[in-house]
CSV table of C-alpha atoms and ligand atoms in Angstrom, one decimal:
chain,number,residue,atom,x,y,z
T,1,UNK,CA,91.7,118.4,-89.5
T,2,UNK,CA,90.8,121.2,-86.8
T,3,UNK,CA,93.7,122.7,-85.0
T,4,UNK,CA,94.2,122.0,-81.3
T,5,UNK,CA,94.2,124.8,-78.9
T,6,UNK,CA,97.8,123.7,-77.9
T,7,UNK,CA,100.5,121.5,-79.6
T,8,UNK,CA,99.5,118.0,-78.9
T,9,UNK,CA,101.5,115.8,-76.9
T,10,UNK,CA,103.2,112.7,-79.1
T,11,UNK,CA,102.4,109.6,-77.1
T,12,UNK,CA,105.5,107.9,-75.3
T,13,UNK,CA,107.2,105.1,-76.9
T,14,UNK,CA,109.7,102.6,-75.9
T,15,UNK,CA,112.8,101.4,-77.3
T,16,UNK,CA,112.8,97.6,-79.1
T,17,UNK,CA,115.7,95.9,-78.9
T,18,UNK,CA,117.2,94.9,-82.4
T,19,UNK,CA,115.4,97.3,-84.1
T,20,UNK,CA,114.8,101.0,-85.3
T,21,UNK,CA,111.0,101.1,-84.8
T,22,UNK,CA,109.6,102.0,-81.2
T,23,UNK,CA,106.7,100.5,-79.4
T,24,UNK,CA,104.1,103.3,-78.8
T,25,UNK,CA,102.3,103.2,-75.3
T,26,UNK,CA,98.5,103.5,-75.0
T,27,UNK,CA,97.7,102.4,-71.7
T,28,UNK,CA,99.7,101.1,-68.5
T,29,UNK,CA,97.5,98.6,-66.0
T,30,UNK,CA,99.4,96.8,-63.0
T,31,UNK,CA,98.7,94.3,-61.0
T,32,UNK,CA,98.6,95.0,-57.1
T,33,UNK,CA,99.8,91.6,-55.6
T,34,UNK,CA,101.1,88.8,-57.2
T,35,UNK,CA,104.1,87.3,-55.4
T,36,UNK,CA,103.4,85.6,-52.0
T,37,UNK,CA,106.3,86.8,-50.0
T,38,UNK,CA,105.5,90.4,-51.2
T,39,UNK,CA,101.9,90.0,-49.9
T,40,UNK,CA,102.9,88.8,-46.6
T,41,UNK,CA,105.7,91.5,-46.6
T,42,UNK,CA,102.8,93.9,-47.1
T,43,UNK,CA,100.5,92.4,-44.3
T,44,UNK,CA,98.2,90.4,-46.8
T,45,UNK,CA,97.4,86.6,-46.6
T,46,UNK,CA,98.5,85.5,-50.2
T,47,UNK,CA,95.6,82.5,-49.9
T,48,UNK,CA,92.8,85.1,-49.5
T,49,UNK,CA,93.9,88.0,-52.2
T,50,UNK,CA,92.5,88.0,-55.4
T,51,UNK,CA,94.3,89.8,-58.2
T,52,UNK,CA,93.2,93.4,-58.9
T,53,UNK,CA,94.9,96.4,-60.9
T,54,UNK,CA,95.4,99.9,-60.9
T,55,UNK,CA,96.6,102.1,-63.6
T,56,UNK,CA,99.5,104.6,-64.3
T,57,UNK,CA,99.5,107.3,-67.1
T,58,UNK,CA,101.8,106.7,-70.1
T,59,UNK,CA,102.7,110.6,-69.4
T,60,UNK,CA,104.3,109.5,-66.0
T,61,UNK,CA,106.8,107.2,-67.9
T,62,UNK,CA,110.5,107.4,-67.1
T,63,UNK,CA,112.8,105.5,-69.8
T,64,UNK,CA,115.4,103.2,-68.6
T,65,UNK,CA,118.8,104.8,-67.5
T,66,UNK,CA,117.6,108.2,-66.7
T,67,UNK,CA,117.8,110.3,-63.5
T,68,UNK,CA,114.8,111.2,-61.9
T,69,UNK,CA,113.7,113.9,-59.0
T,70,UNK,CA,113.0,112.6,-55.7
T,71,UNK,CA,109.1,112.9,-55.7
T,72,UNK,CA,107.3,115.2,-53.7
T,73,UNK,CA,104.9,114.5,-51.0
T,74,UNK,CA,106.9,111.1,-49.6
T,75,UNK,CA,109.4,110.0,-47.0
T,76,UNK,CA,109.1,106.6,-48.4
T,77,UNK,CA,109.8,106.2,-52.1
T,78,UNK,CA,110.2,102.4,-53.1
T,79,UNK,CA,111.4,100.5,-55.8
T,80,UNK,CA,109.3,97.5,-57.3
T,81,UNK,CA,110.7,95.7,-60.1
T,82,UNK,CA,108.2,93.8,-62.5
T,83,UNK,CA,108.0,92.1,-65.7
T,84,UNK,CA,106.2,94.1,-67.9
T,85,UNK,CA,104.0,92.6,-70.8
T,86,UNK,CA,103.1,94.2,-73.9
T,87,UNK,CA,99.8,93.8,-75.9
T,88,UNK,CA,99.9,93.5,-79.4
T,89,UNK,CA,96.7,92.7,-80.7
T,90,UNK,CA,93.2,93.2,-79.2
T,91,UNK,CA,92.2,90.9,-76.7
T,92,UNK,CA,88.8,90.8,-75.4
T,93,UNK,CA,87.3,88.2,-72.9
T,94,UNK,CA,90.1,85.9,-73.7
T,95,UNK,CA,90.5,82.4,-72.3
T,96,UNK,CA,93.9,81.7,-70.4
T,97,UNK,CA,94.7,79.4,-73.3
T,98,UNK,CA,94.4,82.1,-76.0
T,99,UNK,CA,95.9,85.0,-73.8
T,100,UNK,CA,99.4,84.5,-75.3
T,101,UNK,CA,98.4,85.2,-78.7
T,102,UNK,CA,97.6,88.9,-77.8
T,103,UNK,CA,101.1,89.4,-76.3
T,104,UNK,CA,103.6,91.2,-78.5
T,105,UNK,CA,106.6,91.4,-76.0
T,106,UNK,CA,108.1,91.8,-72.7
T,107,UNK,CA,110.6,94.4,-71.0
T,108,UNK,CA,111.5,95.3,-67.3
T,109,UNK,CA,109.6,98.0,-65.4
T,110,UNK,CA,109.9,99.8,-62.4
T,111,UNK,CA,106.6,100.6,-60.6
T,112,UNK,CA,107.8,103.4,-58.4
T,113,UNK,CA,105.7,104.1,-55.4
T,114,UNK,CA,105.3,106.5,-52.7
T,115,UNK,CA,104.3,103.8,-49.7
T,116,UNK,CA,103.7,106.2,-47.3
T,117,UNK,CA,100.9,107.9,-49.4
T,118,UNK,CA,99.8,104.3,-50.3
T,119,UNK,CA,99.4,103.2,-46.5
T,120,UNK,CA,97.4,106.6,-46.2
T,121,UNK,CA,95.2,105.3,-49.0
T,122,UNK,CA,94.3,102.0,-48.0
T,123,UNK,CA,93.4,103.4,-44.5
T,124,UNK,CA,91.1,105.9,-45.7
T,125,UNK,CA,89.6,103.5,-48.4
T,126,UNK,CA,90.9,106.0,-50.7
T,127,UNK,CA,92.0,105.5,-54.7
T,128,UNK,CA,96.0,104.4,-54.9
T,129,UNK,CA,96.7,107.6,-57.5
T,130,UNK,CA,98.9,109.7,-55.4
T,131,UNK,CA,101.0,106.5,-54.3
T,132,UNK,CA,101.1,105.0,-57.8
T,133,UNK,CA,100.3,107.6,-60.3
T,134,UNK,CA,102.7,110.3,-60.3
T,135,UNK,CA,105.5,111.9,-62.5
T,136,UNK,CA,108.1,109.4,-63.6
T,137,UNK,CA,106.4,106.6,-61.5
T,138,UNK,CA,106.4,104.2,-64.2
T,139,UNK,CA,110.0,103.6,-65.4
T,140,UNK,CA,110.6,101.3,-68.7
T,141,UNK,CA,113.2,99.4,-70.3
T,142,UNK,CA,113.5,98.8,-73.7
T,143,UNK,CA,111.1,96.4,-75.0
T,144,UNK,CA,111.8,92.5,-76.5
T,145,UNK,CA,109.6,90.9,-78.8
T,146,UNK,CA,108.0,87.4,-78.1
T,147,UNK,CA,108.9,86.4,-81.5
T,148,UNK,CA,112.7,86.8,-80.2
T,149,UNK,CA,112.7,85.3,-76.8
T,150,UNK,CA,109.3,83.5,-76.5
T,151,UNK,CA,107.1,83.8,-73.7
T,152,UNK,CA,109.0,83.7,-70.2
T,153,UNK,CA,107.6,81.4,-67.4
T,154,UNK,CA,110.3,81.1,-65.1
T,155,UNK,CA,113.6,83.1,-64.8
T,156,UNK,CA,115.6,85.2,-61.9
T,157,UNK,CA,113.9,88.7,-61.4
T,158,UNK,CA,116.2,90.8,-59.5
T,159,UNK,CA,117.0,94.9,-58.4
T,160,UNK,CA,120.0,95.9,-56.8
T,161,UNK,CA,120.2,99.6,-55.1
T,162,UNK,CA,124.0,100.7,-55.4
T,163,UNK,CA,125.1,97.4,-56.2
T,164,UNK,CA,123.3,95.6,-53.0
T,165,UNK,CA,120.6,93.0,-53.9
T,166,UNK,CA,117.1,94.2,-52.5
T,167,UNK,CA,114.7,92.1,-54.6
T,168,UNK,CA,115.3,88.7,-55.9
T,169,UNK,CA,112.9,85.8,-57.1
T,170,UNK,CA,111.8,83.9,-59.9
T,171,UNK,CA,108.9,84.6,-62.5
T,172,UNK,CA,107.6,81.2,-61.8
T,173,UNK,CA,106.9,82.5,-57.9
T,174,UNK,CA,104.1,84.6,-59.6
T,175,UNK,CA,100.7,83.5,-57.9
T,176,UNK,CA,98.6,84.8,-61.4
T,177,UNK,CA,100.8,83.7,-64.4
T,178,UNK,CA,100.8,86.1,-67.6
T,179,UNK,CA,97.9,84.3,-69.5
T,180,UNK,CA,95.8,84.5,-66.4
T,181,UNK,CA,96.4,88.2,-66.1
T,182,UNK,CA,95.7,89.0,-69.9
T,183,UNK,CA,92.7,86.9,-69.6
T,184,UNK,CA,91.5,88.6,-66.4
T,185,UNK,CA,92.0,91.8,-67.5
T,186,UNK,CA,90.5,91.2,-70.7
T,187,UNK,CA,87.0,90.6,-69.0
T,188,UNK,CA,86.9,94.1,-68.2
T,189,UNK,CA,88.8,96.3,-70.9
T,190,UNK,CA,89.2,95.7,-74.6
T,191,UNK,CA,93.1,95.3,-74.7
T,192,UNK,CA,94.7,96.9,-77.5
T,193,UNK,CA,98.3,97.4,-79.1
T,194,UNK,CA,100.1,99.8,-77.0
T,195,UNK,CA,98.6,98.3,-73.7
T,196,UNK,CA,101.3,97.5,-71.0
T,197,UNK,CA,100.4,95.5,-68.1
T,198,UNK,CA,103.1,95.5,-65.1
T,199,UNK,CA,102.6,91.8,-63.3
T,200,UNK,CA,103.4,92.3,-59.6
T,201,UNK,CA,106.7,92.6,-57.7
T,202,UNK,CA,108.5,90.1,-55.8
T,203,UNK,CA,109.4,90.7,-52.2
T,204,UNK,CA,112.3,93.1,-50.6
T,205,UNK,CA,110.5,96.2,-51.9
T,206,UNK,CA,112.1,99.4,-49.7
T,207,UNK,CA,113.2,102.8,-49.9
T,208,UNK,CA,115.2,104.8,-52.4
T,209,UNK,CA,117.1,108.1,-51.6
T,210,UNK,CA,118.8,111.0,-53.8
T,211,UNK,CA,122.2,109.2,-54.9
T,212,UNK,CA,121.0,105.8,-55.4
T,213,UNK,CA,121.2,103.8,-58.9
T,214,UNK,CA,118.8,101.1,-59.1
T,215,UNK,CA,119.7,98.5,-61.5
T,216,UNK,CA,117.3,95.5,-62.4
T,217,UNK,CA,117.5,92.4,-64.3
T,218,UNK,CA,115.0,90.2,-65.4
T,219,UNK,CA,116.7,86.6,-66.8
T,220,UNK,CA,115.9,86.2,-70.5
T,221,UNK,CA,114.2,89.7,-70.9
T,222,UNK,CA,116.7,92.1,-70.2
T,223,UNK,CA,117.9,95.1,-67.8
T,224,UNK,CA,116.8,98.3,-66.3
T,225,UNK,CA,118.5,101.1,-64.6
T,226,UNK,CA,117.6,104.3,-62.5
T,227,UNK,CA,119.0,107.1,-60.7
T,228,UNK,CA,117.5,109.2,-58.0
T,229,UNK,CA,118.4,112.7,-58.3
T,230,UNK,CA,117.5,115.6,-55.6
T,231,UNK,CA,114.0,116.4,-54.7
T,232,UNK,CA,112.4,119.1,-56.8
C,301,LIG,MN1,104.0,96.9,-58.1
């Protein structure tokens, strides 16, 4: 094997509940709008929105429990708690009825967002890269296998900032179900073990500032925590 010009970077891995093994992350996909109340708070019409996707780099993962610096280039840095799906088998052009077969497990994620840069990008018709795919923007907790918890279809999803509730909904409020999301994405990508899918956030998104402590929970799945440090 050829030597590389610099030491190669090991892929990000996530803890697995009840196991010493970790889950290696390959790609991160995110659903844009998947709870009607959130679509409305962002100025959209849920009846007319089709699912769409964006991506985050696995290099931009921050692990639950960490403290991340307030990111550069924004004055409106937002939290979005989301159920995260972890793929465990190749899924290519699967029907929704078969989509659960490809899912290895689930976790809690925070889709951290530079909301002001997102608004600018939307207005200009530009990509969301600066708004969604920046350092520490993909916060992830431990994963739990579907073999242990099944495939959650309902249950509370909530986020608190400094102990105050900001987001609260039920997983069954999703516009597009987990099987529909996997089926849709698998029309465009050969989904592979290691692929993660953030499934969208409920309403109540809002800004965080240095010193804030975020704590999230998805009933039957797990918890996630993040602290916001000073700006870099
Ligand atoms: Mn999101």
